């Protein structure tokens, strides 16, 4: 389904408008804390949709509700018109793949093996033949390896196929997570802070990669703090604040909304929670620098006390 341009620099979208993912009235409570409050979100095929918001806004929790890691307290999530069972492997099987804010790779496996693990949701039926190791198994195995290599080629990691995952630089580990997610042949890819800890060149390369993924016919829902990345890339952006959807619209509409500037761009948006400590410091600096609002800093104090 690789159509015309693969340059990927233009945010030109080719969404065909078919709803792929539809989350309706999703609420997630942890004891007394409501992390996600009645969120609706649709991703159509061909779209790149951004999900932004300050730390603690509920973005990752919402992803976890979409992917079956959490069972939402209320609400439902459907994919291609069918309600998803809240079980991660069934969600993957249905066609949704994801990466994690905190990289989750098999550190002592090779790059290629990590991608092959991602393929195994697709080749389950081969259990018996895997035990027997008959010709069908060998054929499937060869196909899997070929596809995995193709994905490594696509993500720029082919030259490192036999390196141990833990020996890859941080930016390449994030790419490997994407390659592994793609290995399940998803129709929708969810990315949770794919550029966290990356330098500007790696971030640009990731932008190109996301465009290329979209051009392969895979819709993308992406959480990111880097505003330039988000507004360049996304056909639509939804903003979560305190678990609630504040606004949703095109990049132009969202980035000029006063409430977004005050509530989000004003906040110091370093990803200090969750991620490995090494990137937290520089991350904040990069984020601040990519903000479009020059007086973002002045709103920072207000955000702290804002409900
Ligand atoms: N498993 C959990 N148990 C209790 N509270 C949680 C859990 N996961 C997330 N939270 C809380 O939910 C809120 C939203 O967190 P999160 O979704 O990680 O935000 P974001 O990804 O937008 O930074 C935070 O207050 C966080 O502490
Ligand atoms: Mg998060």
XYZ file of C-alpha atoms and ligand atoms in Angstrom:
335
model
C 0.000 0.000 0.000
C 2.966 2.274 -0.451
C 1.393 4.855 -2.666
C 3.136 7.964 -3.896
C 5.483 10.138 -1.893
C 7.740 8.639 0.683
C 9.623 11.803 1.494
C 7.469 12.157 4.555
C 8.314 15.754 5.365
C 4.935 17.192 4.488
C 2.194 16.654 7.044
C -0.153 15.927 4.165
C -2.631 13.359 5.362
C -4.548 10.803 3.400
C -7.082 9.776 6.011
C -9.892 7.930 4.311
C -12.246 8.524 7.190
C -12.981 4.927 8.153
C -13.082 4.770 11.957
C -10.484 2.325 13.178
C -10.274 2.908 16.889
C -13.159 4.280 18.844
C -12.923 4.906 22.567
C -16.135 5.955 24.189
C -16.613 7.421 27.667
C -13.438 5.874 29.045
C -13.038 6.392 32.771
C -10.178 4.944 34.811
C -10.164 5.216 38.580
C -7.437 4.074 40.924
C -9.052 4.098 44.352
C -9.926 7.739 44.951
C -7.974 9.019 41.970
C -9.658 9.407 38.603
C -6.826 9.306 36.089
C -8.987 9.312 32.942
C -12.317 11.109 32.928
C -14.864 10.249 30.317
C -12.587 10.401 27.308
C -13.857 9.816 23.773
C -11.369 9.429 20.964
C -11.540 8.184 17.415
C -8.647 7.347 15.116
C -9.511 6.907 11.458
C -7.541 4.816 9.036
C -4.716 6.729 7.402
C -4.471 9.203 10.277
C -1.723 10.255 12.625
C -3.332 11.483 15.825
C -1.442 13.110 18.682
C -2.235 12.896 22.372
C -0.593 15.561 24.474
C -0.911 16.906 27.983
C 1.173 17.613 31.078
C 2.786 14.849 33.096
C 0.206 12.967 35.080
C -2.597 13.987 32.694
C -3.560 10.354 32.160
C -2.099 9.778 28.681
C -0.320 6.513 29.432
C -3.241 5.323 31.536
C -5.511 5.969 28.565
C -3.160 3.935 26.326
C -3.272 1.163 28.908
C -7.064 1.225 28.732
C -6.945 1.023 24.938
C -4.561 -1.919 24.915
C -6.135 -4.111 27.563
C -3.476 -3.560 30.207
C -6.114 -1.879 32.330
C -9.800 -2.632 32.376
C -11.463 0.779 32.252
C -13.739 1.501 35.183
C -16.291 2.644 32.649
C -16.525 3.047 28.915
C -15.600 0.908 25.967
C -12.979 0.621 23.288
C -13.674 -0.791 19.885
C -11.499 -1.498 16.911
C -12.934 -1.811 13.413
C -16.395 -1.797 14.932
C -15.816 -4.621 17.420
C -15.504 -4.057 21.167
C -12.035 -5.109 22.288
C -11.618 -7.636 25.061
C -9.425 -6.155 27.803
C -6.570 -8.602 27.281
C -3.317 -7.303 25.791
C -2.643 -10.332 23.584
C -6.162 -10.225 22.165
C -5.840 -6.517 21.486
C -2.570 -7.188 19.645
C -4.231 -9.960 17.718
C -7.075 -7.643 16.772
C -4.544 -5.331 15.141
C -3.300 -2.776 17.670
C 0.386 -2.653 18.576
C 2.159 -0.328 20.970
C 5.442 0.825 22.359
C 6.041 1.779 25.969
C 7.133 4.992 27.629
C 9.681 2.915 29.501
C 11.431 0.803 26.904
C 10.542 -2.853 27.244
C 12.982 -4.944 25.278
C 14.549 -8.298 25.976
C 17.927 -6.857 26.824
C 19.891 -10.088 26.430
C 18.300 -11.108 23.171
C 19.526 -9.888 19.813
C 17.857 -7.160 17.854
C 16.493 -9.707 15.384
C 15.210 -11.975 18.173
C 13.363 -9.068 19.737
C 11.516 -8.494 16.469
C 10.803 -12.207 16.116
C 9.177 -12.142 19.547
C 6.883 -9.441 18.209
C 5.891 -11.706 15.322
C 4.844 -14.581 17.477
C 1.354 -13.226 18.081
C 0.910 -13.735 14.357
C 2.197 -17.300 14.215
C 0.476 -18.882 17.213
C -1.307 -21.537 15.223
C 2.038 -23.141 14.531
C 2.470 -24.524 18.056
C 2.052 -28.156 17.128
C 4.222 -27.892 14.060
C 6.755 -25.990 16.166
C 6.959 -28.975 18.509
C 7.344 -31.381 15.664
C 9.532 -28.940 13.766
C 8.184 -30.178 10.488
C 8.515 -28.467 7.109
C 5.615 -26.145 7.866
C 7.407 -24.873 10.939
C 10.628 -24.267 9.033
C 8.800 -22.458 6.270
C 6.947 -20.228 8.737
C 10.176 -19.600 10.633
C 11.975 -18.556 7.446
C 9.110 -16.243 6.536
C 9.184 -14.692 10.000
C 12.901 -14.064 9.816
C 12.587 -12.517 6.371
C 9.813 -10.238 7.551
C 11.733 -9.331 10.706
C 14.758 -8.396 8.604
C 12.532 -6.310 6.368
C 11.296 -4.423 9.423
C 14.847 -3.885 10.637
C 15.669 -2.533 7.204
C 12.638 -0.242 7.404
C 13.634 1.114 10.819
C 17.309 1.419 9.912
C 18.544 -1.323 12.221
C 19.370 -4.076 9.737
C 23.091 -3.640 10.279
C 22.642 -4.425 13.946
C 20.434 -7.502 13.652
C 22.765 -9.680 15.707
C 23.694 -7.117 18.348
C 22.302 -7.580 21.821
C 19.440 -5.167 22.429
C 21.091 -3.834 25.563
C 24.127 -2.696 23.574
C 22.130 -0.396 21.318
C 22.212 3.312 21.994
C 19.037 4.627 23.546
C 17.575 6.099 20.351
C 18.008 2.789 18.533
C 16.362 0.902 21.366
C 13.305 3.083 20.826
C 13.417 2.267 17.103
C 13.689 -1.413 17.908
C 10.573 -1.135 20.041
C 8.809 0.257 16.996
C 10.140 -2.544 14.766
C 8.957 -5.118 17.265
C 5.518 -3.507 17.469
C 5.276 -3.510 13.666
C 6.107 -7.203 13.638
C 2.588 -8.021 14.798
C 1.379 -6.449 11.512
C -0.912 -3.912 13.170
C -3.500 -1.678 11.580
C -2.971 0.855 14.353
C 0.252 1.660 16.178
C 0.292 3.422 19.545
C 3.526 5.181 20.447
C 4.113 6.391 24.007
C 6.770 9.123 23.926
C 8.795 7.672 21.035
C 11.344 10.501 21.057
C 11.922 10.767 24.797
C 15.656 11.018 25.363
C 16.479 11.441 21.670
C 18.657 14.161 20.237
C 17.174 16.487 17.583
C 18.483 14.402 14.643
C 17.051 11.195 16.067
C 13.772 12.999 16.665
C 13.638 14.143 13.020
C 14.414 10.593 11.890
C 11.588 9.287 14.067
C 9.266 11.819 12.489
C 10.191 10.449 9.051
C 9.697 6.916 10.323
C 6.188 7.702 11.587
C 5.267 9.248 8.227
C 6.620 6.149 6.492
C 4.573 3.909 8.789
C 1.458 5.894 7.969
C 2.293 5.606 4.277
C 2.295 1.830 4.697
C -1.367 2.096 5.647
C -0.949 1.928 9.421
C -2.734 4.555 11.505
C -0.765 6.042 14.398
C -1.758 7.428 17.782
C 1.202 9.100 19.422
C 1.882 10.590 22.849
C 4.734 13.071 22.837
C 5.983 16.109 24.692
C 7.956 17.536 21.788
C 5.503 20.049 20.364
C 7.321 20.589 17.094
C 7.251 16.842 16.505
C 3.545 16.621 17.321
C 2.349 19.610 15.355
C 4.434 18.679 12.308
C 3.277 15.141 12.281
C -0.326 14.947 13.347
C -3.522 15.332 11.371
C -5.341 15.821 14.634
C -4.275 16.450 18.205
C -6.196 15.802 21.417
C -5.148 17.461 24.653
C -5.632 15.755 27.997
C -5.486 17.787 31.171
C -6.245 16.217 34.549
C -7.632 13.167 32.801
C -10.098 15.145 30.711
C -10.024 15.982 27.051
C -9.588 19.729 26.934
C -9.692 20.152 23.174
C -9.246 18.195 19.988
C -8.551 19.565 16.540
C -6.014 20.163 13.827
C -2.500 21.185 14.811
C -3.252 24.803 13.884
C -6.345 25.002 16.023
C -4.793 23.242 19.017
C -1.529 25.111 19.124
C -3.218 28.491 19.077
C -5.808 27.662 21.726
C -5.362 29.844 24.810
C -6.317 27.070 27.185
C -3.711 24.790 25.663
C -1.048 27.444 25.940
C -1.959 28.126 29.541
C -2.635 24.595 30.699
C -0.107 22.660 28.757
C 2.600 24.648 27.069
C 3.029 26.594 30.287
C 3.920 23.548 32.300
C 7.503 22.408 32.686
C 7.083 19.317 30.566
C 10.206 17.336 31.307
C 9.463 13.642 31.511
C 10.991 13.176 34.902
C 8.634 10.412 35.946
C 8.864 6.931 34.657
C 11.699 7.082 32.180
C 15.275 6.203 32.872
C 16.939 9.009 34.750
C 19.574 9.565 32.093
C 17.323 11.382 29.687
C 15.127 13.305 32.072
C 17.292 16.374 32.390
C 18.008 17.048 28.750
C 14.475 16.144 27.826
C 13.034 19.099 29.650
C 15.395 21.475 27.903
C 14.502 20.139 24.476
C 10.809 20.380 25.214
C 11.005 23.950 26.404
C 12.945 24.919 23.340
C 10.416 23.402 20.975
C 7.459 25.122 22.579
C 5.879 27.624 20.294
C 4.837 29.929 23.078
C 7.620 32.298 24.099
C 6.126 33.130 27.482
C 5.366 29.554 28.334
C 7.502 29.862 31.423
C 5.290 32.415 33.060
C 2.332 30.104 33.081
C 4.290 27.354 34.749
C 3.486 28.396 38.288
C -0.198 28.614 37.600
C -0.319 25.124 36.224
C 1.048 23.683 39.457
C -1.945 24.952 41.411
C -4.472 24.421 38.720
C -6.878 21.986 40.386
N -1.464 1.711 38.254
C -1.725 2.875 38.826
N -2.169 2.946 40.096
C -2.452 4.131 40.678
N -2.322 5.327 40.063
C -1.884 5.317 38.795
C -1.564 4.105 38.114
N -1.147 4.423 36.852
C -1.211 5.753 36.763
N -1.640 6.295 37.926
C -1.865 7.710 38.188
O -2.682 8.207 37.156
C -2.313 9.534 36.831
C -2.021 9.621 35.348
O -0.774 8.989 35.093
P -0.237 8.711 33.627
O -1.305 8.080 32.845
O 1.041 7.977 33.758
O 0.018 10.185 33.102
P 0.809 10.703 31.820
O 1.155 9.535 30.981
O -0.123 11.658 31.168
O 2.024 11.400 32.343
C -1.135 9.885 37.705
O -1.621 10.600 38.822
C -0.599 8.549 38.097
O 0.059 8.616 39.332
Mg 2.968 8.776 30.345
